[in-house]
Coordinates of C-alpha atoms in Angstrom, one line a residue:
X97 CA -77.6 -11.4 -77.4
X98 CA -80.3 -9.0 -78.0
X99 CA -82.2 -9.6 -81.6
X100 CA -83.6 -7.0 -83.6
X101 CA -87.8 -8.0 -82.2
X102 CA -86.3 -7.6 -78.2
X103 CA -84.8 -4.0 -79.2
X104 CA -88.0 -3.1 -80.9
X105 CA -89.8 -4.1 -77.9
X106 CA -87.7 -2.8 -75.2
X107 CA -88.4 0.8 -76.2
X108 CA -90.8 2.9 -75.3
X109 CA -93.9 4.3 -77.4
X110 CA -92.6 7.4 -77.9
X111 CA -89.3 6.2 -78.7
X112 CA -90.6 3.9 -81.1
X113 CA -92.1 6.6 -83.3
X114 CA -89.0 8.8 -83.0
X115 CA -87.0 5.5 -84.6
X116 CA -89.8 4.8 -87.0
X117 CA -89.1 8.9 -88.3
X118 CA -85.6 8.8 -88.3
X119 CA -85.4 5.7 -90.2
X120 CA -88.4 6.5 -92.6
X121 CA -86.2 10.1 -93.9
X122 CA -83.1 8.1 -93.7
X123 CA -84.8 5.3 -95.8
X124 CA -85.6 8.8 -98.3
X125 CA -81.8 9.5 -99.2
X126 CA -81.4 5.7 -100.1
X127 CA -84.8 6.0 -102.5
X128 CA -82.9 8.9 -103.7
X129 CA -80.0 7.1 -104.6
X130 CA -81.5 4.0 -105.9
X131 CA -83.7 5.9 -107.6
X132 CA -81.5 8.5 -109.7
X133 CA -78.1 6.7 -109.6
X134 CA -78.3 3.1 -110.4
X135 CA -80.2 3.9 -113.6
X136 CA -76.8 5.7 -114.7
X137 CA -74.5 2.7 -113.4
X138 CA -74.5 1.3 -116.7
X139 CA -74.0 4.2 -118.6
X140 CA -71.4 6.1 -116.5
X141 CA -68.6 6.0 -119.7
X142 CA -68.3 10.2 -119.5
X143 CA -67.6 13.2 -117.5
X144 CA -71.1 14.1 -117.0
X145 CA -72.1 10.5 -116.2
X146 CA -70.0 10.4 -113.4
X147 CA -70.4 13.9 -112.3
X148 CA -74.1 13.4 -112.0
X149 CA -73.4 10.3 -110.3
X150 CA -71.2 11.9 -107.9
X151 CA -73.4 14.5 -106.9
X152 CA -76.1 12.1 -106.0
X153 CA -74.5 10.6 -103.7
X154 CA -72.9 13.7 -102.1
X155 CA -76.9 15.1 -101.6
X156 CA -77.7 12.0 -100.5
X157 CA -75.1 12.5 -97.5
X158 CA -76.0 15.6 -97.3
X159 CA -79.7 14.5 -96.9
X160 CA -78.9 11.9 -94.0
X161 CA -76.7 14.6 -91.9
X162 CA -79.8 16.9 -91.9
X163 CA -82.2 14.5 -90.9
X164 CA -80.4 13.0 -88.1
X165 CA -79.7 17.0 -87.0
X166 CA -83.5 18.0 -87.6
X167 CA -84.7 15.5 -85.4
X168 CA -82.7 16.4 -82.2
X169 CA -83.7 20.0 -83.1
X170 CA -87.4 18.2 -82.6
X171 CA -86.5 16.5 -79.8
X172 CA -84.9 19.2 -78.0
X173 CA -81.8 17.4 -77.9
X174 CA -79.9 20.5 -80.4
X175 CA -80.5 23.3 -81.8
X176 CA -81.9 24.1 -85.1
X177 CA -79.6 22.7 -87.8
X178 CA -79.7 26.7 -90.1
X179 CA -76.4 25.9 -91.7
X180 CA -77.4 22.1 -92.6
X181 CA -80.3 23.2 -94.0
X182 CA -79.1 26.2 -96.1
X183 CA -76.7 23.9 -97.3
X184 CA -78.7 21.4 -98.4
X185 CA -81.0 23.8 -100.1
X186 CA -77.8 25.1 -102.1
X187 CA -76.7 22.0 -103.0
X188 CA -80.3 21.1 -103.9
X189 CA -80.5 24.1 -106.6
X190 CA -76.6 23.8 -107.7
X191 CA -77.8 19.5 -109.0
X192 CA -81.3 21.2 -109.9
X193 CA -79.4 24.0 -112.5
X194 CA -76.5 21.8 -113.4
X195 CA -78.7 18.9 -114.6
X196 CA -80.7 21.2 -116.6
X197 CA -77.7 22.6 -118.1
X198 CA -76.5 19.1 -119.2
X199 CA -79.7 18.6 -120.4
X200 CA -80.1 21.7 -122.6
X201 CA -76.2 22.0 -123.3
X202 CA -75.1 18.7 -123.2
X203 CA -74.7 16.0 -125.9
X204 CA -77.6 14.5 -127.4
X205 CA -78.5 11.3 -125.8
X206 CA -81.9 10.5 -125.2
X207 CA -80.3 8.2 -122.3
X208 CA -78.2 11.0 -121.0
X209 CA -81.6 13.3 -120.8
X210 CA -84.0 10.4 -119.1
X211 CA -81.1 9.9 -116.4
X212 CA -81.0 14.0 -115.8
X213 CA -84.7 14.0 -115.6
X214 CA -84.3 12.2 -112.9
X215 CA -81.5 13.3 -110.8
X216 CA -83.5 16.7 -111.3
X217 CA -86.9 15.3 -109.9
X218 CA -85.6 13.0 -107.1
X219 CA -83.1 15.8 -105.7
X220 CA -85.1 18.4 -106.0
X221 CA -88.3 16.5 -104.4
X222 CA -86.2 15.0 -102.0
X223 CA -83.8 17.9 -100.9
X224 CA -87.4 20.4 -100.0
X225 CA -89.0 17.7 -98.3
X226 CA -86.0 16.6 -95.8
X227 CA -85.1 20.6 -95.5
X228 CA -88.9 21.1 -93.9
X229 CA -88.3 18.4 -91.3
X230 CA -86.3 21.3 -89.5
X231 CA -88.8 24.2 -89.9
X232 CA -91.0 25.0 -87.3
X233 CA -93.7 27.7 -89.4
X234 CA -96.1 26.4 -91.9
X235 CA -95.9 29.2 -93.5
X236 CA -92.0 29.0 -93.8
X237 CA -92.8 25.5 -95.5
X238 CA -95.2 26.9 -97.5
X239 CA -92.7 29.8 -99.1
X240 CA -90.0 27.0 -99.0
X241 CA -91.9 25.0 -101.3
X242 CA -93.4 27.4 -103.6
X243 CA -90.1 29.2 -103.9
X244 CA -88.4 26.0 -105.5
X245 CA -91.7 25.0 -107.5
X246 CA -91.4 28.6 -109.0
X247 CA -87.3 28.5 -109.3
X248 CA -87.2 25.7 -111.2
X249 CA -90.2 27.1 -113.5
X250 CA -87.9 30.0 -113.7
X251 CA -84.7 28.4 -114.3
X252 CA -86.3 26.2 -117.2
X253 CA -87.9 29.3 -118.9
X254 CA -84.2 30.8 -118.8
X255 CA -82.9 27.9 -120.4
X256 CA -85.5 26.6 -123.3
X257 CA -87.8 29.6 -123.7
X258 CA -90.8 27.1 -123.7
X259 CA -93.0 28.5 -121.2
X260 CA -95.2 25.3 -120.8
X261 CA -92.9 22.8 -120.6
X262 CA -91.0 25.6 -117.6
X263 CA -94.9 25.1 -116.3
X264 CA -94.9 21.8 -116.5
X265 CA -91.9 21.7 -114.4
X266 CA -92.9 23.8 -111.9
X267 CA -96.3 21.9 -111.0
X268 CA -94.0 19.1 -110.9
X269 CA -92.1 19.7 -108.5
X270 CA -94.6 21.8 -106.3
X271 CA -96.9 18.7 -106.2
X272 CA -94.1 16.7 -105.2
X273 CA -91.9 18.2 -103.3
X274 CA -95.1 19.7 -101.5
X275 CA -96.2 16.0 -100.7
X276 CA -92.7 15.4 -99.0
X277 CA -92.8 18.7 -97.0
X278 CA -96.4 17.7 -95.8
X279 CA -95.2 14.3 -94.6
X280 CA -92.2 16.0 -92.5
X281 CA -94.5 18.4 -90.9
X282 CA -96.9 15.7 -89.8
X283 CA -94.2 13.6 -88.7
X284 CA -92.6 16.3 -86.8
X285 CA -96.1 17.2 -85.2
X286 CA -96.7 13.4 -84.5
X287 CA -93.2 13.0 -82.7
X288 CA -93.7 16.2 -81.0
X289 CA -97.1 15.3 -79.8
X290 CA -96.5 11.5 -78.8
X291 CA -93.4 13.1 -76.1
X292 CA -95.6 15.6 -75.0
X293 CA -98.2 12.9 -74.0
X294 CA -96.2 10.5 -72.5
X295 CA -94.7 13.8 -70.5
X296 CA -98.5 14.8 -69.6
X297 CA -99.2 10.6 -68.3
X298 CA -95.7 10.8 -66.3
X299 CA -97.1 14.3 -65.0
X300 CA -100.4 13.0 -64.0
X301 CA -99.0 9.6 -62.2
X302 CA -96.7 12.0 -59.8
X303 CA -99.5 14.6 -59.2
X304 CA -101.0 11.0 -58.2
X305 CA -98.9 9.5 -55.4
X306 CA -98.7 13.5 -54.7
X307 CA -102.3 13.9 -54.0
X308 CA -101.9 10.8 -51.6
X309 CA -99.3 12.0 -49.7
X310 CA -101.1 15.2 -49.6
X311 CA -104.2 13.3 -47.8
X312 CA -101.8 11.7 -45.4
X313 CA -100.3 14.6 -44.3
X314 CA -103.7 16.2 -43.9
X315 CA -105.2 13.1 -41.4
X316 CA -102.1 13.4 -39.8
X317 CA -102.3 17.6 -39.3
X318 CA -106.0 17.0 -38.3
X319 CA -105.3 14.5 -35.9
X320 CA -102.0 16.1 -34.4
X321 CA -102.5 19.8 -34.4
X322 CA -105.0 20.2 -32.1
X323 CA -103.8 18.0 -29.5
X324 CA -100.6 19.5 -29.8
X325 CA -101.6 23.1 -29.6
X326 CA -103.2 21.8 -26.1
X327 CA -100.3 20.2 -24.9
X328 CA -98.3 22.9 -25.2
X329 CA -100.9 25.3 -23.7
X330 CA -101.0 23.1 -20.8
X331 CA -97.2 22.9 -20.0
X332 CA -97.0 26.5 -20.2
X333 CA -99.7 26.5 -17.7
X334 CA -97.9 24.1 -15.5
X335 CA -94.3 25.8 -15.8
X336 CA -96.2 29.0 -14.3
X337 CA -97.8 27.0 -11.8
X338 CA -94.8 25.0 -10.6
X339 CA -93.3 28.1 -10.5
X340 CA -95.4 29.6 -7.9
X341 CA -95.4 26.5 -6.1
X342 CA -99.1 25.8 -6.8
X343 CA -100.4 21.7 -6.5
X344 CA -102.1 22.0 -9.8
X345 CA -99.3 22.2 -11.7
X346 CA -99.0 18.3 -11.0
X347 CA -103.0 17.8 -12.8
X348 CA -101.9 19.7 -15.6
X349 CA -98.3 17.3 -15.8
X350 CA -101.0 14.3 -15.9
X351 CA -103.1 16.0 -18.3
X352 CA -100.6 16.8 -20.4
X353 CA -99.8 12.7 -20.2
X354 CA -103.0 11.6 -20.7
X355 CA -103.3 13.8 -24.0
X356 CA -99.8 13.0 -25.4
X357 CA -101.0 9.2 -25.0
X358 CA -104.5 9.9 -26.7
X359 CA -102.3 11.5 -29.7
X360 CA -100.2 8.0 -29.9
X361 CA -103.0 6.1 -30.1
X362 CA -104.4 8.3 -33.1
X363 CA -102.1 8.6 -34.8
X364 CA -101.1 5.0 -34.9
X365 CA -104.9 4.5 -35.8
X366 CA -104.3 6.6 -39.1
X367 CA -100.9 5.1 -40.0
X368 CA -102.7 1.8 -39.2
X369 CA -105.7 2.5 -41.9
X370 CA -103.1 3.9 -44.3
X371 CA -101.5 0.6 -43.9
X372 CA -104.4 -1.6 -43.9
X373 CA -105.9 -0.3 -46.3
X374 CA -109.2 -2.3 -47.3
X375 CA -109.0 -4.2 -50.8
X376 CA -111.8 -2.9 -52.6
X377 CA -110.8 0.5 -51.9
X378 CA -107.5 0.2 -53.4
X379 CA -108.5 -1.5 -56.2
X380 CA -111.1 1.0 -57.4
X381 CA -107.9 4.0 -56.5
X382 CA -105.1 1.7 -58.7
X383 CA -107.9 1.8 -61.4
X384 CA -108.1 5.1 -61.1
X385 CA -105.0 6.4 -60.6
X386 CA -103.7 4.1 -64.0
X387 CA -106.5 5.4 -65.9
X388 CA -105.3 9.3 -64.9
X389 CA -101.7 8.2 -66.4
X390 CA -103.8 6.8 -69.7
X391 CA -103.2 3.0 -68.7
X392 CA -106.4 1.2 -69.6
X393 CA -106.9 -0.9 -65.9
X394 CA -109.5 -3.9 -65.6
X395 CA -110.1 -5.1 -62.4
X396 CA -112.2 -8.7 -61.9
X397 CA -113.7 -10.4 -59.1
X398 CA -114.9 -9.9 -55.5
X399 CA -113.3 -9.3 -52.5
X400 CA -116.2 -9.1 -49.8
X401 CA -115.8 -11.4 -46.8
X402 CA -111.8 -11.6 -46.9
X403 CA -110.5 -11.5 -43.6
X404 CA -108.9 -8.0 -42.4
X405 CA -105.5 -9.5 -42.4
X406 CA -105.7 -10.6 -45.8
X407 CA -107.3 -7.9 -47.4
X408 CA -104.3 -5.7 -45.9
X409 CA -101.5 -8.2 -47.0
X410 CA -103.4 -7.7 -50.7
X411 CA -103.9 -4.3 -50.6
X412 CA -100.3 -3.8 -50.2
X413 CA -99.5 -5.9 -53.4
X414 CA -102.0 -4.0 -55.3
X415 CA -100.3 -0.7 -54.3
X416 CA -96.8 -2.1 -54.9
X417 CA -97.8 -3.6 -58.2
X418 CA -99.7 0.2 -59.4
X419 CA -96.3 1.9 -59.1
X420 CA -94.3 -0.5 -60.4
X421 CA -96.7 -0.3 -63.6
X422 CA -96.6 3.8 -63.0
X423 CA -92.8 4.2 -63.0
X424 CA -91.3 1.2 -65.0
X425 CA -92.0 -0.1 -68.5
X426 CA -94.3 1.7 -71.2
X427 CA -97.9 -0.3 -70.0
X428 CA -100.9 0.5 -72.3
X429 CA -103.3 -1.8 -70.6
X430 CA -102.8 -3.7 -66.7
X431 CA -105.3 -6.0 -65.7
X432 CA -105.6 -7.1 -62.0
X433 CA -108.1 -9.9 -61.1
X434 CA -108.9 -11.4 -57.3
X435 CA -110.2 -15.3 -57.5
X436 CA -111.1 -17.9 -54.6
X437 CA -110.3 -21.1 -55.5
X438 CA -110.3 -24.5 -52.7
X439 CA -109.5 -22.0 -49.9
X440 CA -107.5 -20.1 -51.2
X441 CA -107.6 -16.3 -52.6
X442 CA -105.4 -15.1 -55.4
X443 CA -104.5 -11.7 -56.8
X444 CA -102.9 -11.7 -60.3
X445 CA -102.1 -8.3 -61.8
X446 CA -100.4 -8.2 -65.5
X447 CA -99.6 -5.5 -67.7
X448 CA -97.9 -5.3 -70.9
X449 CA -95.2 -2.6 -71.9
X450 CA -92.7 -4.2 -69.7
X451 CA -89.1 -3.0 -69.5
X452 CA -86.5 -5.6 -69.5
X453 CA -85.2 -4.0 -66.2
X454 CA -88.3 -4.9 -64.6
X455 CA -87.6 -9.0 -64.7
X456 CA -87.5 -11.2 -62.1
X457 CA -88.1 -11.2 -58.5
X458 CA -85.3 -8.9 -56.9
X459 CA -86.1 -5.1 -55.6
X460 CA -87.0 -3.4 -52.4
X461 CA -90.4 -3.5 -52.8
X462 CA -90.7 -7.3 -54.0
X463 CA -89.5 -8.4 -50.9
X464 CA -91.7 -5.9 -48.8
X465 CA -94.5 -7.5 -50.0
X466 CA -93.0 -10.8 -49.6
X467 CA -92.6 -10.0 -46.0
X468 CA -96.3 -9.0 -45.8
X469 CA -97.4 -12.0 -47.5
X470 CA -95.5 -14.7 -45.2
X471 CA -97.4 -13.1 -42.1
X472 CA -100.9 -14.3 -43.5
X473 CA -99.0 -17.8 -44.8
X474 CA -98.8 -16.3 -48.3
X475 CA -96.2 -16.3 -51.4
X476 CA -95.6 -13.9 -54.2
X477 CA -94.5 -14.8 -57.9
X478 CA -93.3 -12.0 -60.0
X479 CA -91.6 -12.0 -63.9
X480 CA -91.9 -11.3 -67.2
X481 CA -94.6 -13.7 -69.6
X482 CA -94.9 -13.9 -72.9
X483 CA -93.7 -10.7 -75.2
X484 CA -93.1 -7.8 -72.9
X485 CA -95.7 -8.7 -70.3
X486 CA -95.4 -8.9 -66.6
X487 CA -97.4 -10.4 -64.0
X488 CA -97.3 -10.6 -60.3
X489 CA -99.5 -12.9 -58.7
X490 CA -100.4 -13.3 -54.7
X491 CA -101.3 -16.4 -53.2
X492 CA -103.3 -16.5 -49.5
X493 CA -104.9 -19.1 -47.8
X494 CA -108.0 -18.4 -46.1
X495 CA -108.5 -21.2 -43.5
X496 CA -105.1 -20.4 -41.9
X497 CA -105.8 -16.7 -41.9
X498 CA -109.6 -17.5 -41.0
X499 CA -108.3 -19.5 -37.5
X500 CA -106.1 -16.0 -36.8
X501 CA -108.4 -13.9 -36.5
X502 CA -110.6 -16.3 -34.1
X503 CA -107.7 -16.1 -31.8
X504 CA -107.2 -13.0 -31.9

């Protein structure tokens, strides 16, 4: 069973903040309901009482349906939530004029006219601030705002003919309903801007492994267009010559042989340093390529004078181990260390941000490398340590792979 820290840490960044906003403006409507109504639980022996209890709670609902709807709208996951919204603002000026009626109308209880103070300040606060999680324009905030500041100014002039105290209220709730707005715009930027970044790292780790593929292809054109182009000049050449019976035709046949054979052999020689690549080199790419994704990589330790075979075997884990930090798990930092100990060379690479899908030893590419490693006599540990860390760690010996290469 899955407690709450292993949820926490099984999302991603970007998910994280979106849960940390959704439950910060959900948290908002409970304020508003712990705030306004439980000061009027122990005095709800009227009509009004309960009334004013009643529509706290219903704008509190109201408050948690429009969150909820105004972040998918951010997220793209909806569209905008109008109709939520004008609702809620509706329903945020109905409470606003019916408290103040109570208050001006009502029966006089200083109780009664604390408790509608209240419900007037919290819903009204509340109620602008959750309705500018779903605007897009500043400047819509900024009327939005200033339009209920000077409603309620308006509203309160209407009623008591006091013009300071209808000043009073209006600063009131500009300054705080203005605070509330300005916390859901920067929390709708922050969301918005943490997605688009982890989009822009996803964006840059593809263009990547693109850019490799890229160079591959291109070694591969160099080395097999020309001598393609000549081979197929030269078995025109000897079609036309066979045709007319000539003895060259045969030389060009043999030509064309010894060509097609020189092409095998390079192109196995590019395939062969694409797949042994040498250790250093792929170290310093992996470091780069993680640091184009925004993946702080550091790399320790020396790899000069490893023998061919095991620097290949390694280089292979290293590439494995880059994409499987790339494309699984949210990593922030990866570090990847090579260390000679009693004859033996071993390559740990760790990084945090792990998914729980990437546990254990199983997968594809695992046992590739596994594969790799029992050619040079080597073994390959890989699984999650600690709190959302993973490490794989590649062990060689060097005497045995030392004697190899002296046979060979």
């Amino acid at each position: 069973m899955r407690g709450p820290g292993r949820w926490w840490r099984g999302k991603s960044t970007p998910a994280k903040v979106e849960t940390y906003t959704r439950g910060s403006f959900h948290f908002f409507a409970l304020i508003e309901v712990a705030g306004a109504g439980a000061p009027m639980l122990h005095r709800v022996d009227g009509a009004a009482d309960a009334w004013l209890l009643l529509l706290i709670c219903a704008h509190a609902a109201l408050c948690l349906l429009t969150v909820s709807h105004a972040v998918d709208w951010v997220r793209g996951q909806r569209e905008q939530p109008l109709r939520l919204m004008y609702g809620l603002g509706a329903a945020t000026a109905a409470i606003a004029v019916a408290t103040l009626a109570v208050s001006e109308y009502g029966p006089d209880d200083e109780g009664l006219d604390a408790a509608v103070g209240s419900v007037f300040g919290v819903t009204m606060i509340f109620g602008v601030g959750i309705i500018a999680l779903g605007i897009r324009g500043r400047r819509q905030v900024y009327a939005l705002v200033a339009g209920f500041a000077a409603g309620s100014g308006t509203v309160v002039l209407a009623m008591t003919g006091i013009p300071l105290e209808a000043l009073v209220i209006a600063v009131i709730v500009l300054l705080g309903s203005g605070f509330l707005a300005f916390t859901a715009v920067f929390s709708v930027w922050l969301l918005r801007a943490v997605f688009e970044l982890d989009d822009a790292r996803e964006t840059r780790a593809r263009l990547a492994v693109a850019e490799e593929r890229l160079r591959f292809g291109r070694d591969l054109h160099d080395v097999m267009g020309r001598n393609l182009a000549v081979i197929a000049l030269k078995s025109e050449l000897a079609v036309q010559l066979a045709r007319r019976g000539r003895a060259e035709a045969v030389e060009q046949m043999i030509e064309v042989q010894r060509i097609a054979r020189e092409s095998q052999r390079e192109v196995r020689d590019v395939v062969r340093g694409y797949r042994e690549a040498d250790l250093g080199v792929e170290l310093a790419g992996a470091q780069g390529v993680l640091a184009a994704a925004g993946i702080t990589c550091e790399v320790t330790g020396e790899t000069d004078g490893l023998p061919a075979d095991v620097q290949s075997a390694l280089a292979w884990v290293v590439r494995e181990a880059t994409t499987n930090v790339l494309r699984h798990g949210d990593a922030e930092r990866c570090a990847v260390g090579v260390r000679r100990t009693e004859g033996r060379v071993v390559l740990t690479v760790e990084n945090d941000g792990a998914a729980a899908a990437s546990d254990g030893g199983g997968g594809s590419g695992l046992a590739g490398l596994r594969e790799r490693l029992a050619a040079v006599d080597g073994t390959l540990e890989a699984g999650r340590v600690g709190e959302g860390a993973f490490r794989l760690v590649a062990d060689v010996p060097l005497a045995e792979a030392g004697a190899r290469e002296v046979v060979a």
